[in-house]
Short mmCIF file of C-alpha atoms (C1' of nucleotides) in Angstrom, two decimals:
data_model
loop_
_atom_site.label_atom_id
_atom_site.label_comp_id
_atom_site.label_asym_id
_atom_site.label_seq_id
_atom_site.Cartn_x
_atom_site.Cartn_y
_atom_site.Cartn_z
CA MET A 76 0.10 0.01 0.27
CA ARG A 77 1.78 3.06 -1.18
CA VAL A 78 1.66 6.50 0.61
CA SER A 79 2.26 9.94 0.07
CA ARG A 80 5.28 11.46 -0.36
CA GLU A 81 5.25 13.54 2.79
CA GLN A 82 3.94 10.32 4.72
CA MET A 83 7.00 8.77 2.93
CA ALA A 84 9.39 11.45 4.57
CA GLU A 85 7.80 11.01 7.81
CA ASN A 86 8.21 7.74 8.03
CA ARG A 87 12.36 7.84 7.13
CA GLN A 88 12.33 10.53 10.00
CA LYS A 89 10.57 8.16 12.07
CA ILE A 90 13.07 5.46 11.22
CA LEU A 91 15.89 7.25 11.73
CA ASP A 92 14.92 8.64 15.69
CA ALA A 93 13.94 5.01 16.67
CA ALA A 94 17.47 3.81 15.01
CA SER A 95 19.31 6.82 17.13
CA ARG A 96 17.38 6.16 20.39
CA LEU A 97 18.04 2.47 20.32
CA PHE A 98 21.42 2.70 19.06
CA ARG A 99 22.71 4.50 22.14
CA ALA A 100 20.51 2.45 24.72
CA LYS A 101 21.93 -1.01 23.28
CA GLY A 102 24.61 -0.32 20.59
CA PHE A 103 24.37 -0.79 16.89
CA GLU A 104 25.18 -4.61 16.55
CA ALA A 105 22.74 -5.47 19.51
CA VAL A 106 19.43 -3.48 17.55
CA SER A 107 18.18 -5.49 14.99
CA VAL A 108 16.66 -3.98 11.46
CA ALA A 109 13.49 -5.38 12.44
CA GLU A 110 13.62 -3.93 15.69
CA VAL A 111 14.17 -0.49 14.31
CA MET A 112 11.30 -0.49 11.85
CA LYS A 113 8.77 -2.12 14.65
CA ALA A 114 9.43 0.85 16.89
CA ALA A 115 9.09 3.06 13.95
CA GLY A 116 5.60 1.54 13.18
CA LEU A 117 6.57 -0.15 10.23
CA THR A 118 7.57 -3.84 8.96
CA HIS A 119 10.94 -4.63 8.38
CA GLY A 120 10.79 -5.35 4.74
CA GLY A 121 10.26 -1.66 3.55
CA PHE A 122 13.22 -0.83 5.05
CA TYR A 123 15.49 -0.91 1.93
CA GLY A 124 13.18 1.60 0.28
CA HIS A 125 14.53 3.99 2.83
CA PHE A 126 18.12 2.75 3.17
CA ARG A 127 20.84 0.71 1.40
CA SER A 128 21.60 -1.42 4.14
CA LYS A 129 22.00 -1.31 7.75
CA ASP A 130 25.44 0.20 8.13
CA ASP A 131 23.72 3.11 5.73
CA LEU A 132 21.45 3.42 8.76
CA ILE A 133 23.94 3.46 11.41
CA ALA A 134 25.86 6.47 9.59
CA CYS A 135 22.46 8.53 8.86
CA ALA A 136 21.14 7.94 12.29
CA LEU A 137 24.39 9.08 13.76
CA ALA A 138 23.92 12.12 11.77
CA THR A 139 20.66 12.74 12.82
CA ALA A 140 21.70 12.02 16.77
CA CYS A 141 24.71 14.63 16.45
CA GLU A 142 22.46 17.66 14.66
CA PRO A 143 22.48 20.34 17.24
CA PRO A 144 19.21 21.04 18.85
CA PRO A 145 18.23 24.52 18.64
CA ASN A 146 20.94 26.98 17.71
CA ARG A 147 20.69 29.08 20.26
CA LYS A 148 23.93 30.09 22.89
CA LEU A 149 25.09 27.34 25.01
CA ASP A 150 25.37 28.31 28.59
CA ILE A 151 28.42 26.21 29.75
CA ASP A 152 28.00 25.57 33.60
CA ALA A 153 24.08 24.78 33.09
CA PHE A 154 25.44 22.28 30.05
CA ILE A 155 27.99 20.78 32.38
CA LYS A 156 25.40 20.61 35.33
CA GLY A 157 22.87 19.01 33.29
CA TYR A 158 25.53 16.56 31.25
CA LEU A 159 26.94 15.25 34.74
CA SER A 160 23.72 14.91 36.23
CA PRO A 161 21.91 11.64 37.35
CA ARG A 162 18.74 12.50 35.06
CA HIS A 163 21.38 12.15 32.31
CA ARG A 164 23.12 9.08 33.41
CA GLU A 165 19.79 7.41 33.52
CA ASN A 166 18.46 8.53 29.99
CA VAL A 167 21.07 6.82 27.81
CA ALA A 168 18.39 6.22 25.01
CA GLY A 169 17.88 10.28 24.76
CA GLY A 170 21.19 11.50 25.82
CA CYS A 171 24.19 12.71 24.34
CA PRO A 172 25.39 10.44 21.31
CA LEU A 173 29.24 10.95 21.73
CA ALA A 174 28.80 9.75 24.97
CA GLY A 175 27.14 6.45 23.97
CA LEU A 176 28.54 5.56 20.39
CA THR A 177 31.62 7.42 20.26
CA ALA A 178 33.71 4.13 21.17
CA GLU A 179 31.29 1.73 19.27
CA SER A 180 32.06 4.23 15.91
CA LEU A 181 35.53 3.83 15.62
CA ARG A 182 35.15 0.21 13.95
CA GLN A 183 32.23 1.34 12.07
CA THR A 184 32.10 2.38 8.15
CA PRO A 185 34.02 5.62 7.32
CA GLU A 186 30.54 7.35 6.73
CA ALA A 187 29.81 6.61 10.40
CA ARG A 188 33.10 7.78 11.61
CA ALA A 189 32.78 10.83 9.59
CA ALA A 190 29.54 11.51 11.25
CA ILE A 191 30.39 11.41 14.94
CA THR A 192 33.67 13.21 13.92
CA ASP A 193 31.30 16.08 12.32
CA GLY A 194 29.16 15.67 15.67
CA MET A 195 31.99 16.17 17.50
CA GLN A 196 33.41 19.58 15.88
CA GLN A 197 30.18 20.71 16.15
CA GLN A 198 30.33 20.44 19.84
CA LEU A 199 33.29 21.94 20.37
CA GLU A 200 32.95 24.60 18.23
CA ARG A 201 29.98 25.46 20.55
CA MET A 202 31.69 24.77 23.64
CA THR A 203 34.70 27.23 22.55
CA ALA A 204 32.55 29.98 21.72
CA ALA A 205 30.94 29.87 25.40
CA LEU A 206 34.14 29.16 26.91
CA GLN A 207 35.35 32.08 25.21
CA ASP A 208 32.66 34.13 26.23
CA LYS A 209 33.28 33.19 29.74
CA GLY A 210 36.81 34.39 29.51
CA VAL A 211 38.25 31.34 29.55
CA ALA A 212 42.39 31.50 28.47
CA ASP A 213 42.39 29.03 25.69
CA PRO A 214 38.84 28.35 24.90
CA ARG A 215 39.96 25.59 22.37
CA GLN A 216 42.04 23.76 24.46
CA ALA A 217 39.41 24.32 27.24
CA ALA A 218 36.78 23.05 25.51
CA ILE A 219 38.30 19.81 24.37
CA GLY A 220 39.51 19.36 27.80
CA ASN A 221 35.71 19.81 29.12
CA LEU A 222 34.30 17.47 26.54
CA ALA A 223 36.78 14.58 27.14
CA ALA A 224 36.28 15.06 30.91
CA LEU A 225 32.18 14.90 30.31
CA VAL A 226 32.15 12.08 28.06
CA GLY A 227 34.60 10.10 30.11
CA GLY A 228 32.88 10.98 33.53
CA LEU A 229 29.36 10.38 32.22
CA MET A 230 30.58 7.11 30.84
CA PHE A 231 31.81 5.65 34.01
CA ALA A 232 29.03 6.97 36.10
CA ARG A 233 26.99 4.89 33.68
CA ALA A 234 29.27 1.60 33.51
CA CYS A 235 29.61 1.81 37.52
CA ASP A 236 27.61 -1.20 39.19
CA ASP A 237 27.79 1.20 42.80
CA PRO A 238 25.09 3.77 42.88
CA GLN A 239 27.32 5.74 45.66
CA LEU A 240 30.45 5.39 43.62
CA SER A 241 28.51 6.59 40.56
CA ASP A 242 27.23 9.54 42.36
CA GLU A 243 30.81 10.29 43.40
CA LEU A 244 31.89 10.38 39.52
CA LEU A 245 29.25 13.06 38.47
CA GLN A 246 29.97 14.88 41.47
CA GLN A 247 33.89 15.05 41.58
CA THR A 248 34.05 15.43 37.64
CA ARG A 249 32.12 18.34 38.04
CA ALA A 250 33.41 20.00 40.73
CA TRP A 251 37.00 19.00 38.66
CA ILE A 252 36.07 20.66 35.60
CA GLU A 253 34.66 24.04 37.11
CA GLN A 254 37.56 24.26 39.23
CA THR A 255 39.82 23.97 36.39
CA ASN A 256 37.43 26.55 34.03
CA GLN A 257 37.61 28.54 37.16
CA HIS A 258 41.07 28.40 37.56
CA ASN A 259 41.80 29.26 33.46
CA SER A 260 39.10 32.30 33.76
CA SER A 261 40.53 35.73 33.84
CA THR A 262 37.93 37.25 36.05
CA ALA A 263 38.12 34.36 38.77
CA ASP A 264 40.89 34.72 40.57
CA THR A 265 40.48 38.25 42.16
CA MET B 182 43.21 -35.63 23.28
CA ARG B 183 43.18 -35.22 27.25
CA VAL B 184 46.03 -33.19 27.89
CA SER B 185 47.86 -32.36 31.17
CA ARG B 186 46.78 -29.92 34.16
CA GLU B 187 49.04 -27.49 33.64
CA GLN B 188 48.22 -27.47 29.96
CA MET B 189 44.88 -27.06 30.72
CA ALA B 190 45.47 -23.97 32.75
CA GLU B 191 47.89 -22.45 30.28
CA ASN B 192 45.09 -23.04 27.60
CA ARG B 193 42.21 -21.59 29.91
CA GLN B 194 45.04 -18.43 30.10
CA LYS B 195 45.78 -18.45 26.38
CA ILE B 196 41.92 -18.15 25.53
CA LEU B 197 41.49 -15.05 28.00
CA ASP B 198 44.35 -13.05 26.68
CA ALA B 199 43.20 -13.71 23.00
CA ALA B 200 39.46 -12.73 24.36
CA SER B 201 40.93 -9.94 25.90
CA ARG B 202 42.77 -8.28 23.18
CA LEU B 203 39.94 -9.19 20.23
CA PHE B 204 37.41 -7.71 22.74
CA ARG B 205 39.03 -4.38 22.99
CA ALA B 206 40.15 -4.40 19.56
CA LYS B 207 36.29 -5.28 17.81
CA GLY B 208 33.81 -4.87 20.59
CA PHE B 209 31.95 -8.00 22.82
CA GLU B 210 29.41 -8.44 20.35
CA ALA B 211 31.65 -8.55 17.07
CA VAL B 212 33.59 -11.48 18.58
CA SER B 213 32.99 -15.00 18.08
CA VAL B 214 33.45 -17.72 20.53
CA ALA B 215 35.16 -19.74 17.66
CA GLU B 216 37.31 -16.33 16.40
CA VAL B 217 38.54 -16.47 20.09
CA MET B 218 39.60 -20.21 20.14
CA LYS B 219 41.25 -20.27 17.09
CA ALA B 220 43.40 -17.12 18.28
CA ALA B 221 44.05 -19.14 21.24
CA GLY B 222 45.06 -22.00 18.91
CA LEU B 223 42.38 -24.43 19.83
CA THR B 224 38.92 -25.53 18.44
CA HIS B 225 35.30 -24.06 19.57
CA GLY B 226 34.22 -27.25 20.79
CA GLY B 227 36.59 -27.12 23.83
CA PHE B 228 35.45 -23.58 24.49
CA TYR B 229 32.53 -25.14 27.30
CA GLY B 230 35.05 -27.06 29.46
CA HIS B 231 36.52 -23.59 30.53
CA PHE B 232 33.43 -21.35 30.59
CA ARG B 233 30.09 -21.51 31.19
CA SER B 234 28.96 -19.20 28.61
CA LYS B 235 30.11 -15.96 26.15
CA ASP B 236 28.86 -14.14 28.73
CA ASP B 237 31.18 -15.68 31.65
CA LEU B 238 34.00 -15.50 29.05
CA ILE B 239 33.17 -11.45 28.61
CA ALA B 240 32.99 -11.05 32.54
CA CYS B 241 36.77 -13.06 32.87
CA ALA B 242 38.04 -11.71 30.31
CA LEU B 243 37.40 -8.03 31.73
CA ALA B 244 38.71 -9.32 35.20
CA THR B 245 41.76 -10.00 33.28
CA ALA B 246 42.35 -7.06 31.50
CA CYS B 247 41.77 -4.96 34.35
CA GLU B 248 44.44 -6.49 36.44
CA PRO B 249 46.89 -3.74 37.09
CA PRO B 250 50.21 -4.82 35.20
CA PRO B 251 52.95 -4.84 38.31
CA ASN B 252 51.97 -3.52 41.33
CA ARG B 253 55.11 -0.50 41.12
CA LYS B 254 54.02 2.85 41.84
CA LEU B 255 52.49 4.94 39.03
CA ASP B 256 54.31 8.05 37.57
CA ILE B 257 51.40 10.19 36.75
CA ASP B 258 53.00 12.46 34.37
CA ALA B 259 54.27 9.48 32.37
CA PHE B 260 51.42 7.72 32.72
CA ILE B 261 49.21 10.72 31.29
CA LYS B 262 51.73 11.01 28.23
CA GLY B 263 51.86 7.13 27.56
CA TYR B 264 48.22 7.61 27.79
CA LEU B 265 47.53 10.18 25.47
CA SER B 266 50.13 9.21 22.74
CA PRO B 267 49.77 7.90 19.26
CA ARG B 268 51.18 4.92 20.10
CA HIS B 269 48.35 3.87 22.55
CA ARG B 270 45.91 5.58 20.09
CA GLU B 271 47.14 2.84 17.37
CA ASN B 272 47.47 0.02 20.13
CA VAL B 273 43.44 -0.60 20.63
CA ALA B 274 43.89 -4.29 20.82
CA GLY B 275 46.73 -3.93 23.67
CA GLY B 276 45.40 -0.86 25.39
CA CYS B 277 43.75 -0.02 28.04
CA PRO B 278 40.40 -1.95 28.49
CA LEU B 279 38.73 0.66 30.43
CA ALA B 280 39.17 3.14 27.09
CA GLY B 281 37.62 0.03 24.70
CA LEU B 282 35.47 -1.30 26.69
CA THR B 283 33.64 0.34 29.46
CA ALA B 284 31.11 1.82 27.31
CA GLU B 285 29.91 -1.41 26.38
CA SER B 286 30.13 -3.06 29.43
CA LEU B 287 27.25 -1.07 30.79
CA ARG B 288 24.85 -3.28 28.48
CA GLN B 289 26.44 -6.45 29.77
CA THR B 290 25.63 -8.94 32.83
CA PRO B 291 26.37 -7.81 36.50
CA GLU B 292 29.24 -10.04 36.66
CA ALA B 293 31.25 -7.93 33.77
CA ARG B 294 30.03 -4.33 35.09
CA ALA B 295 31.37 -5.51 38.58
CA ALA B 296 34.79 -6.37 36.88
CA ILE B 297 34.92 -2.95 35.05
CA THR B 298 33.84 -1.24 38.28
CA ASP B 299 36.34 -3.28 40.07
CA GLY B 300 39.15 -2.17 37.48
CA MET B 301 37.91 1.56 37.73
CA GLN B 302 38.27 1.65 41.39
CA GLN B 303 41.72 -0.13 41.46
CA GLN B 304 42.76 2.49 38.70
CA LEU B 305 41.43 5.37 40.91
CA GLU B 306 43.49 4.43 43.86
CA ARG B 307 46.58 4.00 41.81
CA MET B 308 45.99 7.73 40.53
CA THR B 309 45.15 8.91 43.91
CA ALA B 310 48.32 8.01 45.59
CA ALA B 311 50.52 9.19 42.82
CA LEU B 312 48.55 12.72 42.54
CA GLN B 313 48.82 13.02 46.52
CA ASP B 314 52.63 11.92 46.32
CA LYS B 315 53.15 15.11 43.91
CA GLY B 316 51.16 17.47 46.24
CA VAL B 317 47.91 18.25 44.33
CA ALA B 318 45.00 18.92 46.53
CA ASP B 319 42.08 16.53 46.63
CA PRO B 320 44.21 13.69 45.00
CA ARG B 321 40.85 12.01 44.94
CA GLN B 322 38.69 14.41 43.05
CA ALA B 323 42.23 15.17 40.83
CA ALA B 324 42.03 11.31 39.88
CA ILE B 325 38.73 10.93 38.93
CA GLY B 326 38.88 14.18 36.90
CA ASN B 327 42.15 12.92 35.18
CA LEU B 328 40.96 9.70 34.38
CA ALA B 329 37.45 10.97 32.76
CA ALA B 330 39.52 13.13 30.83
CA LEU B 331 42.39 10.45 29.84
CA VAL B 332 39.78 7.68 28.66
CA GLY B 333 37.42 10.38 26.79
CA GLY B 334 40.32 12.01 24.98
CA LEU B 335 41.74 8.95 24.04
CA MET B 336 38.49 7.70 22.80
CA PHE B 337 37.78 10.87 20.63
CA ALA B 338 41.28 10.64 19.24
CA ARG B 339 40.57 7.23 17.84
CA ALA B 340 37.02 7.59 16.93
CA CYS B 341 38.20 10.76 14.59
CA ASP B 342 38.73 10.14 10.99
CA ASP B 343 40.54 13.17 10.45
CA PRO B 344 44.38 12.41 11.80
CA GLN B 345 44.87 16.10 12.30
CA LEU B 346 42.16 16.80 14.72
CA SER B 347 43.27 13.26 16.11
CA ASP B 348 46.40 14.59 17.12
CA GLU B 349 45.30 17.94 18.43
CA LEU B 350 42.85 15.78 20.66
CA LEU B 351 45.48 14.05 22.39
CA GLN B 352 47.88 16.96 22.69
CA GLN B 353 45.42 19.50 23.69
CA THR B 354 43.62 16.97 26.33
CA ARG B 355 47.08 16.22 27.65
CA ALA B 356 47.91 20.19 28.09
CA TRP B 357 44.91 20.64 29.78
CA ILE B 358 44.94 17.83 32.52
CA GLU B 359 48.72 18.87 32.91
CA GLN B 360 47.98 22.55 33.44
CA THR B 361 45.49 21.51 36.20
CA ASN B 362 47.35 19.29 37.88
CA GLN B 363 49.69 22.48 38.13
CA HIS B 364 47.43 24.57 39.32
CA ASN B 365 46.33 22.23 42.07
CA SER B 366 49.68 21.04 43.04
CA SER B 367 51.24 22.80 46.60
CA THR B 368 54.35 23.65 44.79
CA ALA B 369 53.47 24.39 41.39
CA ASP B 370 52.39 28.05 41.83
CA THR B 371 55.84 29.60 42.84
"C1'" DT C 117 -13.21 18.21 -12.34
"C1'" DG C 118 -13.82 13.33 -13.57
"C1'" DT C 119 -11.53 8.83 -14.99
"C1'" DA C 120 -8.10 5.25 -15.99
"C1'" DC C 121 -3.79 3.30 -15.43
"C1'" DA C 122 1.18 3.02 -14.32
"C1'" DT C 123 3.91 3.92 -10.32
"C1'" DC C 124 6.00 2.54 -6.16
"C1'" DA C 125 5.87 2.71 -0.55
"C1'" DG C 126 4.81 -0.76 1.99
"C1'" DT C 127 4.02 -5.97 3.65
"C1'" DG C 128 5.53 -10.36 4.64
"C1'" DA C 129 7.40 -14.69 3.70
"C1'" DA C 130 11.45 -16.48 2.30
"C1'" DC C 131 16.45 -17.05 1.52
"C1'" DG C 132 21.40 -17.92 3.11
"C1'" DC C 133 24.65 -17.15 6.71
"C1'" DG C 134 26.91 -17.34 11.15
"C1'" DC C 135 26.36 -17.31 15.84
"C1'" DG C 136 26.11 -19.86 20.57
"C1'" DT C 137 25.72 -24.03 21.83
"C1'" DT C 138 25.71 -29.26 22.29
"C1'" DC C 139 27.06 -34.06 21.86
"C1'" DA C 140 29.48 -38.23 20.49
"C1'" DC C 141 33.69 -39.37 19.97
"C1'" DT C 142 38.87 -39.52 20.63
"C1'" DG C 143 43.08 -40.60 22.98
"C1'" DA C 144 46.68 -38.72 26.33
"C1'" DT C 145 46.51 -38.12 31.37
"C1'" DG C 146 46.35 -39.76 36.16
"C1'" DT C 147 45.57 -43.39 39.15
"C1'" DA C 148 44.86 -47.85 41.19
"C1'" DC C 149 47.04 -52.04 41.89
"C1'" DT D 117 59.05 -49.06 38.93
"C1'" DG D 118 55.76 -51.25 35.54
"C1'" DT D 119 50.91 -52.33 33.49
"C1'" DA D 120 45.49 -51.56 33.35
"C1'" DC D 121 42.12 -48.88 33.23
"C1'" DA D 122 39.03 -44.83 34.18
"C1'" DT D 123 39.22 -40.31 33.48
"C1'" DC D 124 38.38 -36.36 30.85
"C1'" DA D 125 40.56 -32.06 27.54
"C1'" DG D 126 40.10 -31.44 23.42
"C1'" DT D 127 37.53 -32.10 18.48
"C1'" DG D 128 34.62 -31.44 14.88
"C1'" DA D 129 30.03 -32.24 13.29
"C1'" DA D 130 25.61 -30.82 13.88
"C1'" DC D 131 21.62 -27.95 16.31
"C1'" DG D 132 18.15 -24.16 16.59
"C1'" DC D 133 17.85 -19.51 15.62
"C1'" DG D 134 17.77 -14.93 14.71
"C1'" DC D 135 20.10 -11.73 11.42
"C1'" DG D 136 20.56 -8.74 7.17
"C1'" DT D 137 18.40 -9.03 2.59
"C1'" DT D 138 15.51 -10.30 -0.89
"C1'" DC D 139 11.06 -10.66 -3.67
"C1'" DA D 140 6.40 -11.19 -5.57
"C1'" DC D 141 2.30 -8.62 -4.14
"C1'" DT D 142 -0.80 -5.04 -2.45
"C1'" DG D 143 -3.15 -1.00 -3.17
"C1'" DA D 144 -3.43 4.09 -2.20
"C1'" DT D 145 -0.97 7.37 -4.60
"C1'" DG D 146 0.01 10.58 -8.40
"C1'" DT D 147 -0.62 11.87 -13.29
"C1'" DA D 148 -1.85 11.66 -18.18
"C1'" DC D 149 -5.93 12.93 -20.67
#
DNA sequence: TGTACATCAGTGAACGCGCGTTCACTGATGTAC
DNA sequence: TGTACATCAGTGAACGCGCGTTCACTGATGTAC
């Protein structure tokens, strides 16, 4: 049963959204094409009308997931606080794709690696601008350090099976990053 | 053909070592039991004489990989330098298991999560002691921050498909961590 | 605007394949005498 | 120490299953008149 052009475009987006969430929650390999299609409200046979292969879907879903939400300015302090929060730790499926999928992406197709690299670059640019506005010296270096620590800290807090240690990891990573940013800020040491 | 007890123990260790390397290189799901056994110089049928299941192997291999190499003191500066080096970036199979496997571990069995949590704790203790010796204030917090940034930075450098950006990520993450440790060190600001 | 037909998005059965796991068998090891 | 036999680590064929992918079919959509 053929559907309208708009409906087809909408279905494609549904597939991408479902894939993006499922991949973040379970990893690329643990999610089947049929599972994605079911989550999108379709049957598995229609998949190849939208994508060339599962690898193609992975690359497209990564690009979708890495799209910046709106284009408004980033508040770096609020971002850090939210990033290293229990809420973000619990919300794997809807959380930062860099935290959930970067490690797996390095074994994917060149297209997937290009998508994650692009997402990384965009995130770094946004953070660099935000840190520069805050008066942090060498904002590019600070953005790289901040992002590395954020992603590492969140990943550890998620993997950890001890809730107390997990909370400590979130809090201490956050405190350490914030303190470092203050040290490097021109208006802080007065 | 039965083998001696010592030979059997040796074979078990060979399986664990092969699994540890293959898992780090390709991830848990992309490695088959037969592949591990072949890498260990055995056939796949004998696997279940050593382990209850693939999940059991994953947990045991994680514990093996997380064992600290020797028990000598950690030189934090040399550790950071080596960790964020092109050599370590290239050596995924033989590199830090925390960097390669933490993200995937959160979807594994409770036993696997316990193993990675234990490896994390041990690494944090070693780094805390080393940072304390260096005179860093709040060494526990510094260890958590250092480890998060190290793992995040290495992961990004590995996933990145642009060699120039990858090098920058290694260098800037390293410079950022070292600078932070200096700021927090009692003997540095003179 | 209304009709007739070609197009094609989605359906669901079917495919080949590799996976984790099982099992009957083999033959060297370990033990009892 | 030497012999006879039970044990059991490792072998390789076989299993059931779920995966990615294909394909003949369906029926609503889009278009030509």
